Amino acid sequence: MSPPIEGLDKVSAQIKSLLDDGKKAKALDLLSKTYGETIYWHARRMVVVHEDAQDVLQETFIRIVRGIDSFKWESKLSSWIYRIAVNECLRMIENKNRRLQTQSLEDITKMITSSDYVDLGNDAAIKLQAAIQKLPNKQQTVFTLRYYDNLSYDEIAEITNSNAAAAKMNYHHAKEKILLTLKNSD
């Protein structure tokens, strides 16, 4: 299990120190061990399918390896990593033409139940995940970062290149849409 985001941020100082000492391989290894599971599960909640989440994770770390030398440490390392992961998730959704917002709730539910992501005995969890998949990309991203990853609105704003007020508004709209979708599915 990955440490909470606060624990992740403490590790970033260690990673920076390793990079400053020219130990890039060790820094990237520590980064991978520390953030790998967290980013996998974030991706899994966004793209649902295990194989897609694995692809997102791999692409995220490829981009990290390519860009770590140019990271300026002006923002949190975790925010930068999440931003890359979010962009890779959105790219995956785009590239696979999986615009779930245009699919029926029934089709999305079938896709979710064919995955081992959700406890298939928990109908409420399946309906919630299907409702999340129906959200526009920005709202899905904000909702996932807040609800599952428990990030603050300031952290979400940094990841999504917006502001805290916009993040809060997107979360509120997402929550309302999810509740409406769940209400209409009964």
Coordinates of N, CA and C in Angstrom, one line a residue:
M1 N 0.9 -1.2 0.0 CA 0.0 0.0 0.0 C 0.9 1.2 0.0
S2 N 0.5 2.2 -0.8 CA 1.3 3.4 -0.9 C 1.1 4.4 0.3
P3 N 2.1 5.2 0.6 CA 1.9 6.1 1.7 C 0.9 7.2 1.3
P4 N 0.3 7.9 2.3 CA -0.6 9.0 1.9 C 0.2 10.1 1.3
I5 N -0.5 11.0 0.6 CA 0.2 12.1 -0.1 C 1.2 12.8 0.7
E6 N 1.0 13.0 2.0 CA 2.0 13.7 2.8 C 3.3 12.9 2.9
G7 N 3.2 11.6 3.0 CA 4.3 10.7 3.0 C 5.1 10.8 1.6
L8 N 4.3 10.9 0.6 CA 4.9 11.0 -0.8 C 5.7 12.2 -0.9
D9 N 5.2 13.3 -0.3 CA 5.9 14.6 -0.4 C 7.2 14.6 0.4
K10 N 7.2 13.8 1.5 CA 8.5 13.7 2.2 C 9.6 13.0 1.5
V11 N 9.2 12.0 0.7 CA 10.1 11.3 -0.1 C 10.7 12.1 -1.2
S12 N 10.0 13.1 -1.7 CA 10.5 14.0 -2.8 C 11.8 14.7 -2.4
A13 N 12.0 15.0 -1.1 CA 13.2 15.6 -0.7 C 14.4 14.6 -0.9
Q14 N 14.1 13.4 -0.6 CA 15.1 12.3 -0.8 C 15.4 12.2 -2.3
I15 N 14.4 12.2 -3.1 CA 14.6 12.1 -4.5 C 15.4 13.2 -5.1
K16 N 15.1 14.4 -4.6 CA 15.8 15.6 -5.1 C 17.3 15.5 -4.7
S17 N 17.5 15.1 -3.4 CA 18.9 14.9 -3.0 C 19.7 13.9 -3.8
L18 N 19.0 12.8 -4.1 CA 19.7 11.8 -5.0 C 20.0 12.4 -6.4
L19 N 19.1 13.1 -6.9 CA 19.3 13.7 -8.2 C 20.4 14.7 -8.2
D20 N 20.4 15.6 -7.1 CA 21.5 16.6 -6.9 C 22.8 15.9 -6.8
D21 N 22.9 14.7 -6.2 CA 24.1 14.0 -6.1 C 24.5 13.2 -7.3
G22 N 23.7 13.3 -8.4 CA 24.0 12.6 -9.6 C 23.6 11.1 -9.6
K23 N 22.7 10.7 -8.7 CA 22.3 9.4 -8.6 C 20.9 9.2 -9.2
K24 N 20.8 9.5 -10.5 CA 19.5 9.5 -11.1 C 18.8 8.1 -11.1
A25 N 19.6 7.1 -11.3 CA 19.0 5.7 -11.3 C 18.3 5.4 -10.0
K26 N 19.1 5.7 -8.9 CA 18.5 5.5 -7.5 C 17.3 6.4 -7.3
A27 N 17.4 7.6 -7.7 CA 16.2 8.5 -7.6 C 15.0 8.0 -8.3
L28 N 15.2 7.6 -9.5 CA 14.0 7.1 -10.3 C 13.5 5.8 -9.7
D29 N 14.4 4.9 -9.2 CA 13.9 3.7 -8.5 C 13.1 4.0 -7.3
L30 N 13.6 5.0 -6.5 CA 12.8 5.4 -5.3 C 11.5 6.0 -5.7
L31 N 11.5 6.8 -6.7 CA 10.3 7.4 -7.2 C 9.3 6.4 -7.7
S32 N 9.8 5.4 -8.4 CA 8.9 4.3 -8.9 C 8.3 3.5 -7.8
K33 N 9.1 3.1 -6.8 CA 8.6 2.4 -5.7 C 7.6 3.2 -4.9
T34 N 7.9 4.4 -4.7 CA 7.0 5.3 -3.9 C 5.7 5.6 -4.6
Y35 N 5.8 6.0 -5.8 CA 4.6 6.5 -6.5 C 3.9 5.5 -7.4
G36 N 4.5 4.4 -7.7 CA 3.9 3.4 -8.6 C 2.5 3.0 -8.3
E37 N 2.3 2.5 -7.1 CA 1.0 2.0 -6.8 C -0.1 3.1 -6.7
T38 N 0.3 4.2 -6.2 CA -0.6 5.4 -6.1 C -1.0 5.8 -7.5
I39 N -0.1 5.9 -8.4 CA -0.4 6.3 -9.8 C -1.2 5.2 -10.5
Y40 N -0.9 3.9 -10.3 CA -1.6 2.9 -10.9 C -3.1 3.0 -10.5
W41 N -3.4 3.1 -9.2 CA -4.8 3.1 -8.8 C -5.5 4.4 -9.2
H42 N -4.8 5.5 -9.3 CA -5.4 6.7 -9.9 C -5.8 6.4 -11.3
A43 N -4.9 5.9 -12.1 CA -5.1 5.5 -13.5 C -6.3 4.5 -13.6
R44 N -6.3 3.6 -12.8 CA -7.3 2.5 -12.8 C -8.7 3.1 -12.6
R45 N -8.8 4.1 -11.7 CA -10.1 4.7 -11.4 C -10.5 5.6 -12.6
M46 N -9.6 6.1 -13.4 CA -9.9 6.9 -14.5 C -10.2 6.1 -15.8
V47 N -9.4 5.1 -16.1 CA -9.6 4.3 -17.3 C -10.2 3.0 -17.1
V48 N -10.4 2.5 -15.9 CA -11.1 1.3 -15.4 C -10.4 0.0 -15.7
V49 N -10.0 -0.2 -16.9 CA -9.4 -1.5 -17.4 C -8.0 -1.6 -16.9
H50 N -7.7 -2.8 -16.3 CA -6.3 -3.0 -15.8 C -5.2 -2.8 -16.8
E51 N -5.4 -3.3 -18.0 CA -4.3 -3.2 -19.0 C -4.1 -1.7 -19.4
D52 N -5.2 -0.9 -19.5 CA -5.1 0.5 -19.8 C -4.4 1.2 -18.7
A53 N -4.7 0.9 -17.4 CA -4.0 1.5 -16.3 C -2.5 1.2 -16.3
Q54 N -2.2 -0.1 -16.7 CA -0.8 -0.4 -16.8 C -0.1 0.4 -17.8
D55 N -0.8 0.6 -19.0 CA -0.2 1.4 -20.1 C 0.0 2.8 -19.6
V56 N -1.0 3.4 -18.9 CA -0.9 4.7 -18.4 C 0.3 4.9 -17.4
L57 N 0.4 3.9 -16.5 CA 1.5 3.9 -15.6 C 2.8 3.9 -16.3
Q58 N 3.0 3.0 -17.3 CA 4.2 2.9 -18.0 C 4.5 4.3 -18.7
E59 N 3.5 4.8 -19.4 CA 3.7 6.1 -20.1 C 4.1 7.2 -19.2
T60 N 3.4 7.2 -18.0 CA 3.7 8.2 -17.0 C 5.1 8.2 -16.6
F61 N 5.6 7.0 -16.3 CA 7.0 6.9 -15.8 C 8.0 7.2 -17.0
I62 N 7.7 6.8 -18.2 CA 8.5 7.2 -19.3 C 8.7 8.7 -19.4
R63 N 7.5 9.4 -19.3 CA 7.6 10.9 -19.3 C 8.3 11.5 -18.1
I64 N 8.2 10.8 -16.9 CA 8.9 11.3 -15.7 C 10.4 11.1 -16.0
V65 N 10.9 10.0 -16.5 CA 12.3 9.8 -16.8 C 12.8 10.8 -17.7
R66 N 12.0 11.1 -18.8 CA 12.5 12.1 -19.8 C 12.5 13.5 -19.2
G67 N 11.6 13.8 -18.3 CA 11.5 15.2 -17.8 C 12.0 15.5 -16.4
I68 N 12.5 14.5 -15.7 CA 12.9 14.8 -14.3 C 14.1 15.8 -14.3
D69 N 14.9 15.8 -15.2 CA 16.1 16.7 -15.2 C 15.6 18.2 -15.4
S70 N 14.5 18.3 -16.0 CA 14.0 19.7 -16.3 C 13.0 20.2 -15.2
F71 N 12.6 19.2 -14.3 CA 11.7 19.6 -13.2 C 12.3 20.7 -12.3
K72 N 11.6 21.8 -12.1 CA 12.3 22.9 -11.4 C 12.0 22.9 -9.9
W73 N 11.3 22.0 -9.4 CA 11.0 21.9 -7.9 C 10.3 23.1 -7.4
E74 N 9.6 23.9 -8.3 CA 8.8 25.0 -7.8 C 7.4 24.6 -7.3
S75 N 7.0 23.4 -7.8 CA 5.8 22.8 -7.3 C 6.1 21.5 -6.7
K76 N 5.1 20.9 -6.1 CA 5.4 19.6 -5.4 C 5.6 18.5 -6.5
L77 N 6.5 17.7 -6.2 CA 6.8 16.6 -7.1 C 5.6 15.7 -7.3
S78 N 4.8 15.5 -6.2 CA 3.6 14.7 -6.4 C 2.6 15.3 -7.3
S79 N 2.5 16.7 -7.3 CA 1.6 17.4 -8.2 C 2.0 17.2 -9.6
W80 N 3.3 17.3 -9.9 CA 3.9 17.1 -11.2 C 3.6 15.7 -11.7
I81 N 3.8 14.7 -10.9 CA 3.6 13.4 -11.3 C 2.1 13.1 -11.5
Y82 N 1.2 13.6 -10.7 CA -0.2 13.5 -10.9 C -0.6 14.1 -12.2
R83 N -0.1 15.3 -12.5 CA -0.4 16.0 -13.7 C -0.1 15.2 -14.9
I84 N 1.1 14.6 -14.9 CA 1.5 13.7 -16.0 C 0.6 12.5 -16.1
A85 N 0.2 11.9 -14.9 CA -0.7 10.7 -14.9 C -2.1 11.1 -15.4
V86 N -2.6 12.3 -15.0 CA -3.9 12.7 -15.5 C -3.9 12.9 -17.0
N87 N -2.8 13.6 -17.5 CA -2.7 13.8 -18.9 C -2.6 12.5 -19.7
E88 N -1.9 11.5 -19.1 CA -1.8 10.2 -19.8 C -3.2 9.5 -19.8
C89 N -3.9 9.6 -18.7 CA -5.2 9.0 -18.6 C -6.1 9.6 -19.7
L90 N -6.1 10.9 -19.7 CA -7.0 11.6 -20.7 C -6.6 11.2 -22.1
R91 N -5.3 11.1 -22.4 CA -4.8 10.7 -23.7 C -5.2 9.3 -24.0
M92 N -5.2 8.4 -23.0 CA -5.7 7.0 -23.2 C -7.1 7.0 -23.6
I93 N -7.9 7.8 -22.9 CA -9.4 7.8 -23.2 C -9.6 8.4 -24.6
E94 N -8.9 9.4 -24.9 CA -9.0 10.0 -26.3 C -8.6 9.0 -27.3
N95 N -7.4 8.4 -27.2 CA -6.8 7.5 -28.2 C -7.6 6.3 -28.5
K96 N -8.2 5.8 -27.4 CA -9.1 4.6 -27.6 C -10.5 4.9 -28.0
N97 N -10.7 6.2 -28.1 CA -12.1 6.7 -28.5 C -13.1 6.1 -27.6
R98 N -12.8 6.2 -26.3 CA -13.6 5.6 -25.2 C -14.4 6.8 -24.6
R99 N -15.1 7.5 -25.3 CA -15.9 8.6 -24.8 C -17.1 8.1 -24.1
L100 N -16.9 7.6 -22.8 CA -17.9 6.9 -22.1 C -19.1 7.8 -21.8
Q101 N -19.0 9.1 -21.9 CA -20.1 10.0 -21.7 C -21.2 9.8 -22.7
T102 N -20.8 9.2 -23.9 CA -21.8 9.0 -24.9 C -22.4 7.6 -24.9
Q103 N -21.9 6.7 -24.0 CA -22.4 5.4 -23.9 C -23.5 5.3 -22.8
S104 N -24.3 4.3 -22.9 CA -25.4 4.2 -21.9 C -24.8 3.7 -20.6
L105 N -25.5 4.0 -19.5 CA -25.1 3.6 -18.2 C -25.0 2.0 -18.2
E106 N -25.8 1.4 -18.9 CA -25.8 -0.1 -19.0 C -24.6 -0.6 -19.6
D107 N -24.1 0.0 -20.7 CA -22.9 -0.4 -21.4 C -21.7 -0.2 -20.5
I108 N -21.7 1.0 -19.8 CA -20.5 1.2 -18.9 C -20.5 0.2 -17.7
T109 N -21.7 -0.1 -17.2 CA -21.8 -1.1 -16.1 C -21.3 -2.4 -16.6
K110 N -21.6 -2.8 -17.8 CA -21.1 -4.1 -18.4 C -19.5 -4.1 -18.4
M111 N -19.0 -2.9 -18.9 CA -17.5 -2.8 -19.0 C -16.9 -2.9 -17.6
I112 N -17.5 -2.3 -16.6 CA -17.0 -2.3 -15.3 C -17.1 -3.7 -14.7
T113 N -18.2 -4.4 -14.9 CA -18.4 -5.7 -14.3 C -17.5 -6.7 -15.0
S114 N -17.0 -6.4 -16.2 CA -16.1 -7.4 -16.8 C -14.7 -7.2 -16.3
S115 N -14.4 -6.2 -15.5 CA -13.1 -6.0 -14.9 C -13.1 -6.4 -13.5
D116 N -11.9 -6.7 -12.9 CA -11.9 -7.1 -11.5 C -11.7 -5.9 -10.6
Y117 N -11.9 -4.7 -11.1 CA -11.7 -3.5 -10.4 C -12.7 -3.3 -9.2
V118 N -13.9 -3.6 -9.5 CA -15.0 -3.4 -8.5 C -15.5 -4.7 -7.9
D119 N -15.8 -4.7 -6.6 CA -16.4 -5.9 -6.0 C -17.7 -6.1 -6.7
L120 N -17.8 -7.2 -7.4 CA -19.0 -7.4 -8.2 C -20.2 -7.7 -7.4
G121 N -20.1 -8.0 -6.1 CA -21.2 -8.2 -5.2 C -21.7 -6.9 -4.7
N122 N -21.0 -5.8 -4.9 CA -21.4 -4.5 -4.4 C -22.0 -3.7 -5.5
D123 N -23.3 -3.8 -5.7 CA -24.0 -3.1 -6.7 C -23.9 -1.6 -6.7
A124 N -23.8 -1.0 -5.4 CA -23.7 0.4 -5.3 C -22.3 0.9 -5.8
A125 N -21.2 0.1 -5.6 CA -19.9 0.5 -6.1 C -19.9 0.5 -7.6
I126 N -20.5 -0.5 -8.2 CA -20.6 -0.6 -9.6 C -21.3 0.6 -10.2
K127 N -22.5 0.9 -9.6 CA -23.2 2.1 -10.1 C -22.5 3.4 -9.9
L128 N -21.8 3.5 -8.8 CA -21.0 4.7 -8.5 C -19.9 4.9 -9.6
Q129 N -19.1 3.8 -9.9 CA -18.1 3.8 -10.9 C -18.6 4.1 -12.2
A130 N -19.8 3.6 -12.6 CA -20.4 3.9 -13.9 C -20.8 5.3 -14.0
A131 N -21.3 5.9 -12.9 CA -21.7 7.3 -12.9 C -20.5 8.2 -13.0
I132 N -19.4 7.8 -12.4 CA -18.2 8.6 -12.5 C -17.7 8.6 -14.0
Q133 N -17.8 7.5 -14.6 CA -17.3 7.3 -16.0 C -18.2 8.2 -17.0
K134 N -19.4 8.5 -16.6 CA -20.2 9.4 -17.4 C -19.9 10.9 -17.3
L135 N -19.1 11.2 -16.4 CA -18.7 12.7 -16.2 C -17.8 13.2 -17.3
P136 N -17.9 14.5 -17.6 CA -16.9 15.1 -18.5 C -15.5 14.9 -17.9
N137 N -14.5 14.8 -18.8 CA -13.1 14.5 -18.3 C -12.7 15.4 -17.2
K138 N -12.9 16.7 -17.2 CA -12.4 17.6 -16.2 C -13.0 17.2 -14.8
Q139 N -14.4 17.0 -14.8 CA -15.1 16.7 -13.6 C -14.7 15.3 -13.1
Q140 N -14.5 14.4 -14.0 CA -14.0 13.0 -13.6 C -12.7 13.1 -12.9
T141 N -11.8 13.9 -13.5 CA -10.5 14.0 -12.9 C -10.5 14.7 -11.6
V142 N -11.2 15.8 -11.4 CA -11.3 16.5 -10.1 C -12.0 15.6 -9.1
F143 N -13.1 14.9 -9.5 CA -13.8 14.1 -8.5 C -12.9 12.9 -8.1
T144 N -12.2 12.3 -9.0 CA -11.3 11.2 -8.6 C -10.2 11.7 -7.7
L145 N -9.6 12.8 -8.0 CA -8.5 13.3 -7.2 C -9.0 13.7 -5.8
R146 N -10.2 14.2 -5.7 CA -10.7 14.6 -4.4 C -11.3 13.4 -3.6
Y147 N -12.1 12.7 -4.2 CA -12.9 11.6 -3.5 C -12.0 10.4 -3.2
Y148 N -11.2 9.9 -4.2 CA -10.4 8.7 -3.9 C -9.0 9.0 -3.4
D149 N -8.4 10.1 -4.0 CA -7.0 10.4 -3.6 C -6.9 11.4 -2.4
N150 N -8.1 11.9 -2.0 CA -8.2 12.8 -0.9 C -7.2 14.0 -1.0
L151 N -7.1 14.6 -2.2 CA -6.2 15.8 -2.3 C -7.0 17.0 -2.0
S152 N -6.3 18.0 -1.6 CA -7.0 19.3 -1.3 C -7.3 20.0 -2.6
Y153 N -8.2 21.0 -2.6 CA -8.5 21.7 -3.8 C -7.3 22.5 -4.3
D154 N -6.4 22.9 -3.5 CA -5.2 23.6 -3.9 C -4.3 22.6 -4.7
E155 N -4.2 21.4 -4.2 CA -3.4 20.4 -4.9 C -4.0 20.0 -6.2
I156 N -5.3 19.9 -6.2 CA -6.0 19.6 -7.5 C -5.9 20.7 -8.5
A157 N -5.9 21.9 -8.0 CA -5.8 23.1 -8.9 C -4.4 23.1 -9.5
E158 N -3.4 22.7 -8.7 CA -2.0 22.7 -9.3 C -1.9 21.6 -10.3
I159 N -2.5 20.4 -10.1 CA -2.4 19.3 -11.0 C -3.2 19.6 -12.3
T160 N -4.3 20.3 -12.2 CA -5.2 20.5 -13.4 C -5.0 21.9 -14.0
N161 N -4.0 22.6 -13.5 CA -3.7 23.9 -14.1 C -4.9 24.8 -14.0
S162 N -5.5 24.9 -12.8 CA -6.7 25.8 -12.6 C -6.5 26.5 -11.3
N163 N -7.6 26.8 -10.6 CA -7.5 27.4 -9.3 C -8.4 26.6 -8.4
A164 N -8.2 26.8 -7.1 CA -8.9 26.1 -6.1 C -10.4 26.3 -6.2
A165 N -10.9 27.5 -6.5 CA -12.3 27.7 -6.7 C -12.9 26.9 -7.8
A166 N -12.2 26.8 -9.0 CA -12.6 26.1 -10.1 C -12.6 24.6 -9.8
A167 N -11.6 24.1 -9.0 CA -11.6 22.7 -8.6 C -12.8 22.4 -7.7
K168 N -13.1 23.3 -6.8 CA -14.2 23.1 -5.9 C -15.5 23.0 -6.7
M169 N -15.6 23.9 -7.7 CA -16.9 24.0 -8.5 C -17.0 22.7 -9.3
N170 N -15.9 22.3 -9.9 CA -15.9 21.0 -10.7 C -16.3 19.8 -9.8
Y171 N -15.8 19.8 -8.6 CA -16.1 18.7 -7.7 C -17.6 18.7 -7.4
H172 N -18.1 19.9 -7.1 CA -19.5 20.1 -6.7 C -20.4 19.6 -7.9
H173 N -20.1 20.1 -9.1 CA -20.9 19.7 -10.3 C -20.8 18.2 -10.5
A174 N -19.6 17.6 -10.3 CA -19.5 16.2 -10.5 C -20.3 15.4 -9.5
K175 N -20.3 15.9 -8.3 CA -21.1 15.2 -7.2 C -22.5 15.3 -7.5
E176 N -23.0 16.4 -8.0 CA -24.4 16.6 -8.3 C -24.8 15.7 -9.5
K177 N -24.0 15.6 -10.5 CA -24.3 14.7 -11.6 C -24.3 13.3 -11.2
I178 N -23.3 12.9 -10.4 CA -23.3 11.5 -9.9 C -24.6 11.2 -9.1
L179 N -25.0 12.0 -8.2 CA -26.2 11.8 -7.5 C -27.4 11.7 -8.4
L180 N -27.5 12.6 -9.4 CA -28.6 12.5 -10.3 C -28.6 11.2 -11.1
T181 N -27.4 10.8 -11.6 CA -27.3 9.6 -12.3 C -27.7 8.4 -11.5
L182 N -27.2 8.4 -10.2 CA -27.6 7.3 -9.3 C -29.1 7.2 -9.0
K183 N -29.6 8.4 -8.9 CA -31.1 8.5 -8.6 C -31.9 8.0 -9.8
N184 N -31.4 8.4 -11.0 CA -32.2 8.0 -12.2 C -32.0 6.5 -12.6
S185 N -30.9 5.9 -12.0 CA -30.7 4.5 -12.3 C -31.5 3.5 -11.4
D186 N -32.1 4.0 -10.4 CA -32.9 3.2 -9.5 C -34.3 2.8 -10.1

